[in-house]
Amino acid sequence: MAETVPDPYSIDTLLAAAATGFGGAAVPPIVQTSLFTFDSYQAFEDRMAGRSADPLYTRVQNPTVAAFENLVAVAEEGEAAVGFASGMAAISSTVFAFVQPGDRIACVEHVYPDAYRLFERMLRPFGVEVSYHSAEAFQNDPDLLEGVKLAYLESPNSVVFQTMDLAAVAAHAKRHGTLTAVDNSWATPLFQRPLTLGIDIVIHSASKYLSGHSDTVAGVVIARADLINRIRDLTLTLLGGKLAPFEAFLLTRGLRTLGARMRQHQASANLFVDRLSCHPNVTAVMSPGPNMVPGLSGRSGLLSVELDESIDIPELADRLKLFRLGVSWGGFESLILPTRIGLRQAGEQNSMQRFGVSDRIVRLSLGLEDPNDLWADFEAALRTSARQ
Ligand SMILES: *Cc1c(COP(=O)(O)O)cnc(C)c1O
């Protein structure tokens, strides 16, 4: 179990200095084994009877994974954490651990598209009611959560990046006995720590900023020990979406530089927000920043821009030299994702189609390149893709 954050140290210091639990090893070894054997019959029986906590089997417990879990729990100021094979494994394992047929989930609008699909295509047929509400309604309506088992939140939410006052929502939830879960992938513990605002459960797609290097798909859940133990006993063990030791090793490596990376992403985002806000072809900039809501202390590099009709968006995307076209975000490389592509996605209705976003929006993930180079590239592409 993680220690709580000692007061005098900032998160940078904690992430750099925290020991891995492997003696003097600065970096945790990759314990690449499926099972752990016992020295004696008695030791084996003690473990199975719950009298010892020695590792048994990597689906449930692995020392390299535990090193990452402990570090992320320290960063989020949580009692405990559990790693998963993906952000979606973390989300689905959290929801299935706490929600039963007949229960109701209240979910924020513009939620991550695959979380929306999980609710609509798996939980609804399974007998769970799901309702969707604006970030504003969660914050301002104290009775919205009446009869709700789980409030599933993102602040900011996806694509349009609307924020809510998480402390206010947590207070409403406590009055109604509603469990609260927040996807904190956008802000990271560097810029927002929802558990300190009264939220029960924090979820990350660790594939994004926690990893930071676009080389890992992973997830993690941080909460009080009793909630994490329930997830471990039920959904980690029985659905089995565990984090692999090698991925955990990469994530620990990524976390060591989280602060330095987030401040660089923030510097680029600040520059973009300044320049975009007064650009003649820009009709809106969606990029929450420090103190826009209580508890948010920084601006990440993921933001959206709405462009006027004179900009040819496919042409803009093709003219950019430093921004690649693709999904995901939070890595070292800059990316552009036009909403037009999501709105034209084949198959069942997705969350962008359901909640409605303008097809004039492009989402940008600003990487670790020089902010001035990024702006020069974007500004030139805007100029050359404007119809006269
Ligand atoms: C990517 C993402 C997820 C899903 O994470 P995976 O690691 O891809 O499974 C969840 N929430 C948000 C906000 C995301 O951006």
mmCIF file of C-alpha atoms and ligand atoms in Angstrom:
data_model
loop_
_atom_site.group_PDB
_atom_site.id
_atom_site.type_symbol
_atom_site.label_atom_id
_atom_site.label_comp_id
_atom_site.label_asym_id
_atom_site.label_seq_id
_atom_site.Cartn_x
_atom_site.Cartn_y
_atom_site.Cartn_z
ATOM 1 C CA MET A 1 0.000 0.000 0.000
ATOM 2 C CA ALA A 2 1.265 3.463 -0.859
ATOM 3 C CA GLU A 3 2.258 5.978 1.747
ATOM 4 C CA THR A 4 0.391 9.266 1.718
ATOM 5 C CA VAL A 5 2.264 12.199 0.251
ATOM 6 C CA PRO A 6 4.601 13.785 2.787
ATOM 7 C CA ASP A 7 3.799 17.482 2.925
ATOM 8 C CA PRO A 8 7.149 19.067 2.119
ATOM 9 C CA TYR A 9 7.609 17.259 -1.201
ATOM 10 C CA SER A 10 6.111 18.185 -4.531
ATOM 11 C CA ILE A 11 4.891 15.541 -6.937
ATOM 12 C CA ASP A 12 8.050 15.925 -9.087
ATOM 13 C CA THR A 13 10.229 15.034 -6.129
ATOM 14 C CA LEU A 14 8.026 12.115 -5.164
ATOM 15 C CA LEU A 15 7.980 10.671 -8.673
ATOM 16 C CA ALA A 16 11.763 11.002 -8.989
ATOM 17 C CA ALA A 17 12.681 9.876 -5.495
ATOM 18 C CA ALA A 18 10.184 7.112 -4.665
ATOM 19 C CA ALA A 19 11.902 3.768 -4.199
ATOM 20 C CA THR A 20 10.722 0.814 -6.276
ATOM 21 C CA GLY A 21 10.577 -1.743 -3.480
ATOM 22 C CA PHE A 22 13.521 -3.715 -4.933
ATOM 23 C CA GLY A 23 16.188 -2.960 -2.344
ATOM 24 C CA GLY A 24 18.612 -0.409 -3.732
ATOM 25 C CA ALA A 25 17.586 -0.880 -7.373
ATOM 26 C CA ALA A 26 16.851 2.550 -8.856
ATOM 27 C CA VAL A 27 14.798 0.893 -11.582
ATOM 28 C CA PRO A 28 12.481 -2.060 -10.948
ATOM 29 C CA PRO A 29 13.565 -5.264 -12.688
ATOM 30 C CA ILE A 30 11.023 -6.830 -15.047
ATOM 31 C CA VAL A 31 9.837 -9.868 -13.121
ATOM 32 C CA GLN A 32 8.832 -11.841 -16.199
ATOM 33 C CA THR A 33 7.222 -14.875 -14.623
ATOM 34 C CA SER A 34 3.688 -16.225 -14.627
ATOM 35 C CA LEU A 35 3.879 -17.962 -11.246
ATOM 36 C CA PHE A 36 5.771 -17.858 -7.963
ATOM 37 C CA THR A 37 6.741 -21.066 -6.175
ATOM 38 C CA PHE A 38 6.964 -21.714 -2.419
ATOM 39 C CA ASP A 39 9.834 -23.037 -0.305
ATOM 40 C CA SER A 40 7.658 -25.321 1.785
ATOM 41 C CA TYR A 41 4.213 -26.872 2.039
ATOM 42 C CA GLN A 42 3.544 -24.595 5.028
ATOM 43 C CA ALA A 43 4.461 -21.404 3.116
ATOM 44 C CA PHE A 44 2.157 -22.459 0.242
ATOM 45 C CA GLU A 45 -0.727 -23.238 2.591
ATOM 46 C CA ASP A 46 -0.196 -19.940 4.475
ATOM 47 C CA ARG A 47 -0.466 -18.045 1.192
ATOM 48 C CA MET A 48 -3.600 -19.843 0.054
ATOM 49 C CA ALA A 49 -5.220 -19.408 3.478
ATOM 50 C CA GLY A 50 -4.527 -15.657 3.352
ATOM 51 C CA ARG A 51 -1.967 -15.723 6.169
ATOM 52 C CA SER A 52 0.741 -14.279 3.889
ATOM 53 C CA ALA A 53 0.642 -11.906 0.931
ATOM 54 C CA ASP A 54 3.515 -13.383 -1.104
ATOM 55 C CA PRO A 55 3.037 -13.176 -4.880
ATOM 56 C CA LEU A 56 1.296 -16.264 -6.266
ATOM 57 C CA TYR A 57 0.341 -15.721 -9.893
ATOM 58 C CA THR A 58 0.905 -12.736 -12.225
ATOM 59 C CA ARG A 59 -2.768 -12.401 -13.209
ATOM 60 C CA VAL A 60 -3.335 -11.043 -9.706
ATOM 61 C CA GLN A 61 0.028 -9.904 -8.341
ATOM 62 C CA ASN A 62 3.444 -9.094 -9.797
ATOM 63 C CA PRO A 63 6.263 -7.086 -8.181
ATOM 64 C CA THR A 64 7.042 -4.958 -11.282
ATOM 65 C CA VAL A 65 3.353 -4.113 -11.607
ATOM 66 C CA ALA A 66 3.197 -3.327 -7.866
ATOM 67 C CA ALA A 67 6.103 -0.862 -8.232
ATOM 68 C CA PHE A 68 4.088 1.101 -10.829
ATOM 69 C CA GLU A 69 0.866 0.860 -8.801
ATOM 70 C CA ASN A 70 2.587 2.226 -5.694
ATOM 71 C CA LEU A 71 4.155 5.127 -7.578
ATOM 72 C CA VAL A 72 0.876 6.162 -9.205
ATOM 73 C CA ALA A 73 -0.974 5.866 -5.870
ATOM 74 C CA VAL A 74 1.562 8.255 -4.306
ATOM 75 C CA ALA A 75 1.103 10.691 -7.215
ATOM 76 C CA GLU A 76 -2.725 10.671 -6.921
ATOM 77 C CA GLU A 77 -2.605 10.768 -3.090
ATOM 78 C CA GLY A 78 -4.580 7.528 -2.972
ATOM 79 C CA GLU A 79 -4.309 4.600 -0.585
ATOM 80 C CA ALA A 80 -3.926 1.970 -3.293
ATOM 81 C CA ALA A 81 -3.905 1.379 -7.050
ATOM 82 C CA VAL A 82 -4.437 -1.481 -9.477
ATOM 83 C CA GLY A 83 -2.973 -1.657 -12.988
ATOM 84 C CA PHE A 84 -4.774 -2.947 -16.084
ATOM 85 C CA ALA A 85 -3.950 -3.957 -19.652
ATOM 86 C CA SER A 86 -5.632 -0.833 -21.044
ATOM 87 C CA GLY A 87 -7.611 2.200 -20.013
ATOM 88 C CA MET A 88 -10.758 0.387 -21.176
ATOM 89 C CA ALA A 89 -9.894 -2.632 -18.990
ATOM 90 C CA ALA A 90 -9.549 -0.198 -16.069
ATOM 91 C CA ILE A 91 -12.913 1.448 -16.874
ATOM 92 C CA SER A 92 -14.860 -1.777 -17.482
ATOM 93 C CA SER A 93 -13.333 -3.528 -14.462
ATOM 94 C CA THR A 94 -14.258 -0.582 -12.237
ATOM 95 C CA VAL A 95 -17.832 -0.366 -13.510
ATOM 96 C CA PHE A 96 -18.476 -4.136 -13.361
ATOM 97 C CA ALA A 97 -17.063 -4.302 -9.815
ATOM 98 C CA PHE A 98 -19.650 -1.858 -8.469
ATOM 99 C CA VAL A 99 -22.717 -1.931 -10.726
ATOM 100 C CA GLN A 100 -25.430 -4.636 -10.808
ATOM 101 C CA PRO A 101 -28.418 -5.148 -13.118
ATOM 102 C CA GLY A 102 -31.126 -2.672 -12.045
ATOM 103 C CA ASP A 103 -28.603 -0.013 -10.968
ATOM 104 C CA ARG A 104 -28.306 3.383 -12.656
ATOM 105 C CA ILE A 105 -25.148 5.076 -13.931
ATOM 106 C CA ALA A 106 -25.125 8.837 -14.513
ATOM 107 C CA CYS A 107 -22.473 9.652 -17.096
ATOM 108 C CA VAL A 108 -21.115 12.966 -18.322
ATOM 109 C CA GLU A 109 -21.902 13.962 -21.923
ATOM 110 C CA HIS A 110 -19.021 13.863 -24.427
ATOM 111 C CA VAL A 111 -17.507 10.941 -22.539
ATOM 112 C CA TYR A 112 -14.624 8.995 -24.116
ATOM 113 C CA PRO A 113 -16.192 7.183 -27.111
ATOM 114 C CA ASP A 114 -15.374 3.624 -26.042
ATOM 115 C CA ALA A 115 -16.668 4.261 -22.502
ATOM 116 C CA TYR A 116 -19.919 5.366 -24.178
ATOM 117 C CA ARG A 117 -19.968 2.134 -26.215
ATOM 118 C CA LEU A 118 -19.345 0.095 -23.057
ATOM 119 C CA PHE A 119 -22.389 1.690 -21.424
ATOM 120 C CA GLU A 120 -24.646 1.454 -24.464
ATOM 121 C CA ARG A 121 -23.645 -1.895 -25.932
ATOM 122 C CA MET A 122 -22.737 -3.932 -22.855
ATOM 123 C CA LEU A 123 -24.175 -2.412 -19.675
ATOM 124 C CA ARG A 124 -27.589 -1.449 -21.027
ATOM 125 C CA PRO A 125 -28.299 -4.973 -22.414
ATOM 126 C CA PHE A 126 -27.054 -6.303 -19.058
ATOM 127 C CA GLY A 127 -29.878 -4.400 -17.321
ATOM 128 C CA VAL A 128 -28.060 -1.278 -16.162
ATOM 129 C CA GLU A 129 -29.759 2.078 -16.731
ATOM 130 C CA VAL A 130 -27.531 4.852 -18.083
ATOM 131 C CA SER A 131 -28.376 8.551 -18.239
ATOM 132 C CA TYR A 132 -26.200 11.333 -19.664
ATOM 133 C CA HIS A 133 -25.917 14.862 -18.282
ATOM 134 C CA SER A 134 -23.872 17.967 -19.004
ATOM 135 C CA ALA A 135 -20.870 18.826 -16.841
ATOM 136 C CA GLU A 136 -22.837 21.876 -15.741
ATOM 137 C CA ALA A 137 -25.841 19.789 -14.599
ATOM 138 C CA PHE A 138 -23.601 17.505 -12.510
ATOM 139 C CA GLN A 139 -22.140 20.557 -10.828
ATOM 140 C CA ASN A 140 -25.269 22.679 -10.354
ATOM 141 C CA ASP A 141 -28.106 20.195 -9.748
ATOM 142 C CA PRO A 142 -27.710 18.798 -6.210
ATOM 143 C CA ASP A 143 -30.413 16.151 -6.815
ATOM 144 C CA LEU A 144 -29.249 14.844 -10.171
ATOM 145 C CA LEU A 145 -27.640 11.859 -8.422
ATOM 146 C CA GLU A 146 -30.701 10.733 -6.494
ATOM 147 C CA GLY A 147 -30.999 6.951 -6.902
ATOM 148 C CA VAL A 148 -27.755 6.767 -8.907
ATOM 149 C CA LYS A 149 -25.262 4.007 -8.053
ATOM 150 C CA LEU A 150 -22.259 5.353 -9.963
ATOM 151 C CA ALA A 151 -21.451 8.815 -11.350
ATOM 152 C CA TYR A 152 -19.053 8.285 -14.245
ATOM 153 C CA LEU A 153 -17.191 11.540 -14.870
ATOM 154 C CA GLU A 154 -14.531 13.189 -16.966
ATOM 155 C CA SER A 155 -13.373 16.718 -16.152
ATOM 156 C CA PRO A 156 -12.547 17.982 -18.628
ATOM 157 C CA ASN A 157 -14.568 15.670 -20.882
ATOM 158 C CA SER A 158 -13.495 14.491 -24.315
ATOM 159 C CA VAL A 159 -13.218 16.621 -27.503
ATOM 160 C CA VAL A 160 -15.008 19.722 -26.150
ATOM 161 C CA PHE A 161 -13.156 19.760 -22.793
ATOM 162 C CA GLN A 162 -15.946 21.031 -20.529
ATOM 163 C CA THR A 163 -14.947 21.070 -16.859
ATOM 164 C CA MET A 164 -16.937 20.617 -13.675
ATOM 165 C CA ASP A 165 -16.287 21.469 -10.027
ATOM 166 C CA LEU A 166 -15.405 17.958 -8.839
ATOM 167 C CA ALA A 167 -15.544 18.897 -5.138
ATOM 168 C CA ALA A 168 -19.121 20.132 -5.586
ATOM 169 C CA VAL A 169 -20.154 16.967 -7.460
ATOM 170 C CA ALA A 170 -18.448 14.777 -4.821
ATOM 171 C CA ALA A 171 -20.440 16.580 -2.105
ATOM 172 C CA HIS A 172 -23.746 16.014 -3.973
ATOM 173 C CA ALA A 173 -22.791 12.350 -4.462
ATOM 174 C CA LYS A 174 -22.055 11.789 -0.762
ATOM 175 C CA ARG A 175 -25.550 13.028 0.132
ATOM 176 C CA HIS A 176 -27.113 10.461 -2.216
ATOM 177 C CA GLY A 177 -24.724 7.572 -1.425
ATOM 178 C CA THR A 178 -23.477 7.625 -5.038
ATOM 179 C CA LEU A 179 -20.005 6.331 -5.864
ATOM 180 C CA THR A 180 -17.966 8.755 -8.015
ATOM 181 C CA ALA A 181 -15.365 7.797 -10.622
ATOM 182 C CA VAL A 182 -13.337 10.322 -12.639
ATOM 183 C CA ASP A 183 -11.221 9.669 -15.716
ATOM 184 C CA ASN A 184 -8.189 11.869 -14.956
ATOM 185 C CA SER A 185 -6.151 11.026 -18.073
ATOM 186 C CA TRP A 186 -6.239 14.607 -19.406
ATOM 187 C CA ALA A 187 -5.006 16.451 -16.304
ATOM 188 C CA THR A 188 -2.771 13.764 -14.773
ATOM 189 C CA PRO A 189 -2.034 13.929 -11.033
ATOM 190 C CA LEU A 190 0.329 16.798 -11.818
ATOM 191 C CA PHE A 191 -2.568 19.156 -12.563
ATOM 192 C CA GLN A 192 -5.569 17.619 -10.734
ATOM 193 C CA ARG A 193 -5.936 15.104 -7.898
ATOM 194 C CA PRO A 194 -9.634 14.194 -7.708
ATOM 195 C CA LEU A 195 -9.281 12.023 -4.580
ATOM 196 C CA THR A 196 -8.255 15.141 -2.639
ATOM 197 C CA LEU A 197 -11.512 16.772 -3.856
ATOM 198 C CA GLY A 198 -13.672 13.994 -2.381
ATOM 199 C CA ILE A 199 -14.012 11.790 -5.494
ATOM 200 C CA ASP A 200 -13.960 8.039 -4.708
ATOM 201 C CA ILE A 201 -12.179 6.538 -7.718
ATOM 202 C CA VAL A 202 -9.645 7.871 -10.240
ATOM 203 C CA ILE A 203 -9.134 6.066 -13.546
ATOM 204 C CA HIS A 204 -6.387 6.629 -16.108
ATOM 205 C CA SER A 205 -5.718 5.542 -19.582
ATOM 206 C CA ALA A 206 -2.011 5.151 -18.799
ATOM 207 C CA SER A 207 -1.491 4.889 -22.572
ATOM 208 C CA LYS A 208 -1.575 8.698 -22.675
ATOM 209 C CA TYR A 209 0.429 11.090 -20.443
ATOM 210 C CA LEU A 210 1.421 8.591 -17.720
ATOM 211 C CA SER A 211 3.360 6.601 -20.302
ATOM 212 C CA GLY A 212 4.151 9.640 -22.441
ATOM 213 C CA HIS A 213 6.056 7.758 -25.120
ATOM 214 C CA SER A 214 3.339 6.251 -27.359
ATOM 215 C CA ASP A 215 4.732 2.781 -26.770
ATOM 216 C CA THR A 216 2.323 1.334 -24.202
ATOM 217 C CA VAL A 217 -1.370 0.552 -23.857
ATOM 218 C CA ALA A 218 -2.309 0.362 -20.161
ATOM 219 C CA GLY A 219 -4.699 1.588 -17.488
ATOM 220 C CA VAL A 220 -4.771 2.120 -13.746
ATOM 221 C CA VAL A 221 -7.362 2.749 -11.021
ATOM 222 C CA ILE A 222 -6.557 4.581 -7.771
ATOM 223 C CA ALA A 223 -8.851 4.708 -4.705
ATOM 224 C CA ARG A 224 -9.267 3.783 -1.032
ATOM 225 C CA ALA A 225 -7.880 0.346 -0.201
ATOM 226 C CA ASP A 226 -11.350 -1.197 0.342
ATOM 227 C CA LEU A 227 -12.499 -0.167 -3.152
ATOM 228 C CA ILE A 228 -9.272 -1.340 -4.794
ATOM 229 C CA ASN A 229 -9.498 -4.662 -2.927
ATOM 230 C CA ARG A 230 -12.997 -5.203 -4.306
ATOM 231 C CA ILE A 231 -11.757 -4.549 -7.864
ATOM 232 C CA ARG A 232 -8.793 -6.891 -7.295
ATOM 233 C CA ASP A 233 -10.961 -9.674 -5.876
ATOM 234 C CA LEU A 234 -13.719 -9.441 -8.474
ATOM 235 C CA THR A 235 -12.890 -7.962 -11.830
ATOM 236 C CA LEU A 236 -9.087 -8.049 -11.929
ATOM 237 C CA THR A 237 -9.113 -11.712 -10.967
ATOM 238 C CA LEU A 238 -12.242 -12.838 -12.824
ATOM 239 C CA LEU A 239 -12.180 -10.710 -16.000
ATOM 240 C CA GLY A 240 -8.381 -10.951 -15.974
ATOM 241 C CA GLY A 241 -7.374 -7.725 -17.777
ATOM 242 C CA LYS A 242 -4.095 -7.457 -15.896
ATOM 243 C CA LEU A 243 -1.157 -5.179 -16.613
ATOM 244 C CA ALA A 244 1.948 -6.953 -17.957
ATOM 245 C CA PRO A 245 5.319 -6.585 -16.166
ATOM 246 C CA PHE A 246 7.047 -5.081 -19.216
ATOM 247 C CA GLU A 247 4.306 -2.459 -19.630
ATOM 248 C CA ALA A 248 4.536 -1.660 -15.906
ATOM 249 C CA PHE A 249 8.296 -1.161 -16.285
ATOM 250 C CA LEU A 250 7.716 1.287 -19.182
ATOM 251 C CA LEU A 251 5.071 3.136 -17.138
ATOM 252 C CA THR A 252 7.356 3.560 -14.123
ATOM 253 C CA ARG A 253 9.961 4.937 -16.516
ATOM 254 C CA GLY A 254 7.374 7.327 -17.968
ATOM 255 C CA LEU A 255 6.182 8.532 -14.560
ATOM 256 C CA ARG A 256 9.685 9.637 -13.557
ATOM 257 C CA THR A 257 9.488 12.460 -16.144
ATOM 258 C CA LEU A 258 5.769 13.257 -15.890
ATOM 259 C CA GLY A 259 6.307 16.726 -14.384
ATOM 260 C CA ALA A 260 8.933 17.815 -16.905
ATOM 261 C CA ARG A 261 6.817 16.564 -19.803
ATOM 262 C CA MET A 262 3.555 18.105 -18.568
ATOM 263 C CA ARG A 263 5.170 21.519 -18.133
ATOM 264 C CA GLN A 264 6.491 21.368 -21.697
ATOM 265 C CA HIS A 265 3.039 20.352 -23.015
ATOM 266 C CA GLN A 266 1.590 23.220 -20.968
ATOM 267 C CA ALA A 267 4.048 25.765 -22.415
ATOM 268 C CA SER A 268 2.991 24.797 -25.945
ATOM 269 C CA ALA A 269 -0.703 24.835 -25.049
ATOM 270 C CA ASN A 270 -0.379 28.297 -23.453
ATOM 271 C CA LEU A 271 1.282 29.615 -26.599
ATOM 272 C CA PHE A 272 -1.396 28.054 -28.832
ATOM 273 C CA VAL A 273 -4.252 29.395 -26.706
ATOM 274 C CA ASP A 274 -2.762 32.920 -26.804
ATOM 275 C CA ARG A 275 -2.256 32.904 -30.572
ATOM 276 C CA LEU A 276 -5.426 31.007 -31.521
ATOM 277 C CA SER A 277 -7.664 33.254 -29.401
ATOM 278 C CA CYS A 278 -6.903 36.217 -31.640
ATOM 279 C CA HIS A 279 -6.579 34.358 -34.970
ATOM 280 C CA PRO A 280 -9.138 35.581 -37.527
ATOM 281 C CA ASN A 281 -10.094 32.062 -38.726
ATOM 282 C CA VAL A 282 -10.624 30.632 -35.231
ATOM 283 C CA THR A 283 -14.171 30.693 -33.812
ATOM 284 C CA ALA A 284 -13.508 28.874 -30.496
ATOM 285 C CA VAL A 285 -10.625 27.472 -28.438
ATOM 286 C CA MET A 286 -11.394 24.635 -26.006
ATOM 287 C CA SER A 287 -8.514 24.344 -23.540
ATOM 288 C CA PRO A 288 -9.206 24.457 -19.797
ATOM 289 C CA GLY A 289 -6.451 26.046 -17.744
ATOM 290 C CA PRO A 290 -5.345 26.646 -14.176
ATOM 291 C CA ASN A 291 -8.128 27.594 -11.730
ATOM 292 C CA MET A 292 -10.871 27.431 -14.354
ATOM 293 C CA VAL A 293 -12.476 25.102 -11.804
ATOM 294 C CA PRO A 294 -11.346 24.503 -8.215
ATOM 295 C CA GLY A 295 -8.582 21.893 -8.048
ATOM 296 C CA LEU A 296 -7.348 22.262 -11.648
ATOM 297 C CA SER A 297 -3.820 23.692 -11.536
ATOM 298 C CA GLY A 298 -2.509 23.345 -15.083
ATOM 299 C CA ARG A 299 -3.247 23.076 -18.799
ATOM 300 C CA SER A 300 -2.361 19.911 -20.653
ATOM 301 C CA GLY A 301 -1.353 19.716 -24.310
ATOM 302 C CA LEU A 302 -4.663 18.260 -25.541
ATOM 303 C CA LEU A 303 -7.019 20.948 -26.835
ATOM 304 C CA SER A 304 -9.613 21.608 -29.516
ATOM 305 C CA VAL A 305 -9.955 24.453 -31.980
ATOM 306 C CA GLU A 306 -13.029 25.394 -33.986
ATOM 307 C CA LEU A 307 -12.224 26.874 -37.406
ATOM 308 C CA ASP A 308 -14.420 29.056 -39.568
ATOM 309 C CA GLU A 309 -15.845 27.969 -42.927
ATOM 310 C CA SER A 310 -12.959 29.418 -44.918
ATOM 311 C CA ILE A 311 -10.501 26.779 -43.676
ATOM 312 C CA ASP A 312 -10.380 23.564 -45.695
ATOM 313 C CA ILE A 313 -9.822 21.081 -42.849
ATOM 314 C CA PRO A 314 -8.569 18.075 -44.902
ATOM 315 C CA GLU A 315 -6.143 20.430 -46.629
ATOM 316 C CA LEU A 316 -4.989 21.870 -43.284
ATOM 317 C CA ALA A 317 -4.338 18.361 -41.973
ATOM 318 C CA ASP A 318 -2.351 17.413 -45.081
ATOM 319 C CA ARG A 319 -0.272 20.603 -45.041
ATOM 320 C CA LEU A 320 0.958 20.215 -41.459
ATOM 321 C CA LYS A 321 4.531 18.953 -41.231
ATOM 322 C CA LEU A 322 4.927 18.475 -37.467
ATOM 323 C CA PHE A 323 1.415 17.191 -36.670
ATOM 324 C CA ARG A 324 0.616 13.639 -37.680
ATOM 325 C CA LEU A 325 -2.907 12.357 -38.254
ATOM 326 C CA GLY A 326 -4.024 9.766 -35.736
ATOM 327 C CA VAL A 327 -6.030 8.730 -32.705
ATOM 328 C CA SER A 328 -4.678 8.629 -29.137
ATOM 329 C CA TRP A 329 -2.662 11.468 -27.593
ATOM 330 C CA GLY A 330 -0.320 12.314 -24.721
ATOM 331 C CA GLY A 331 2.928 11.231 -26.361
ATOM 332 C CA PHE A 332 6.043 13.128 -27.428
ATOM 333 C CA GLU A 333 4.692 13.635 -30.959
ATOM 334 C CA SER A 334 2.090 16.174 -32.042
ATOM 335 C CA LEU A 335 -1.158 14.908 -33.528
ATOM 336 C CA ILE A 336 -4.276 16.293 -35.190
ATOM 337 C CA LEU A 337 -7.687 14.600 -35.138
ATOM 338 C CA PRO A 338 -10.468 16.372 -37.081
ATOM 339 C CA THR A 339 -13.945 15.666 -35.609
ATOM 340 C CA ARG A 340 -15.199 15.208 -39.202
ATOM 341 C CA ILE A 341 -13.432 11.840 -39.193
ATOM 342 C CA GLY A 342 -15.183 10.732 -35.971
ATOM 343 C CA LEU A 343 -18.526 12.031 -37.215
ATOM 344 C CA ARG A 344 -18.163 9.924 -40.370
ATOM 345 C CA GLN A 345 -17.147 6.758 -38.544
ATOM 346 C CA ALA A 346 -18.982 3.654 -39.813
ATOM 347 C CA GLY A 347 -21.076 1.371 -37.615
ATOM 348 C CA GLU A 348 -23.283 2.178 -34.636
ATOM 349 C CA GLN A 349 -23.822 5.718 -33.405
ATOM 350 C CA ASN A 350 -20.745 6.952 -31.544
ATOM 351 C CA SER A 351 -20.581 9.503 -28.729
ATOM 352 C CA MET A 352 -19.673 12.404 -31.062
ATOM 353 C CA GLN A 353 -22.745 11.664 -33.177
ATOM 354 C CA ARG A 354 -24.902 11.201 -30.055
ATOM 355 C CA PHE A 355 -23.911 14.385 -28.209
ATOM 356 C CA GLY A 356 -23.277 16.465 -31.309
ATOM 357 C CA VAL A 357 -20.006 18.235 -31.981
ATOM 358 C CA SER A 358 -19.256 20.702 -34.733
ATOM 359 C CA ASP A 359 -17.440 19.274 -37.750
ATOM 360 C CA ARG A 360 -15.394 22.509 -37.751
ATOM 361 C CA ILE A 361 -13.420 21.287 -34.695
ATOM 362 C CA VAL A 362 -9.944 19.786 -34.815
ATOM 363 C CA ARG A 363 -8.395 18.230 -31.721
ATOM 364 C CA LEU A 364 -4.669 18.829 -31.271
ATOM 365 C CA SER A 365 -2.291 16.869 -29.069
ATOM 366 C CA LEU A 366 0.731 19.131 -28.659
ATOM 367 C CA GLY A 367 3.851 17.011 -28.180
ATOM 368 C CA LEU A 368 7.303 17.838 -26.860
ATOM 369 C CA GLU A 369 8.593 19.678 -29.943
ATOM 370 C CA ASP A 370 9.619 23.336 -29.566
ATOM 371 C CA PRO A 371 6.412 25.377 -29.042
ATOM 372 C CA ASN A 372 7.481 28.021 -31.583
ATOM 373 C CA ASP A 373 8.159 25.386 -34.256
ATOM 374 C CA LEU A 374 4.733 23.875 -33.610
ATOM 375 C CA TRP A 375 2.983 27.232 -33.858
ATOM 376 C CA ALA A 376 4.890 28.222 -37.019
ATOM 377 C CA ASP A 377 3.810 24.930 -38.625
ATOM 378 C CA PHE A 378 0.162 25.291 -37.591
ATOM 379 C CA GLU A 379 -0.067 28.957 -38.532
ATOM 380 C CA ALA A 380 1.453 28.343 -41.977
ATOM 381 C CA ALA A 381 -0.930 25.442 -42.619
ATOM 382 C CA LEU A 382 -3.901 27.611 -41.590
ATOM 383 C CA ARG A 383 -2.791 30.334 -43.985
ATOM 384 C CA THR A 384 -2.319 28.003 -46.942
ATOM 385 C CA SER A 385 -5.564 26.086 -46.385
ATOM 386 C CA ALA A 386 -7.778 29.216 -46.202
ATOM 387 C CA ARG A 387 -10.104 29.677 -49.170
ATOM 388 C CA GLN A 388 -9.965 33.209 -50.572
HETATM 389 C C1 LIG B 1 -7.643 6.679 -24.581
HETATM 390 C C2 LIG B 1 -8.599 6.981 -23.518
HETATM 391 C C3 LIG B 1 -9.210 5.963 -22.787
HETATM 392 C C4 LIG B 1 -9.030 4.501 -23.114
HETATM 393 O O1 LIG B 1 -7.745 4.077 -22.827
HETATM 394 P P1 LIG B 1 -7.022 2.858 -23.587
HETATM 395 O O2 LIG B 1 -5.723 2.777 -22.864
HETATM 396 O O3 LIG B 1 -6.899 3.237 -25.024
HETATM 397 O O4 LIG B 1 -7.866 1.654 -23.399
HETATM 398 C C5 LIG B 1 -10.033 6.324 -21.736
HETATM 399 N N1 LIG B 1 -10.280 7.612 -21.443
HETATM 400 C C6 LIG B 1 -9.737 8.609 -22.144
HETATM 401 C C7 LIG B 1 -10.052 10.026 -21.778
HETATM 402 C C8 LIG B 1 -8.887 8.340 -23.208
HETATM 403 O O5 LIG B 1 -8.369 9.331 -23.936
#
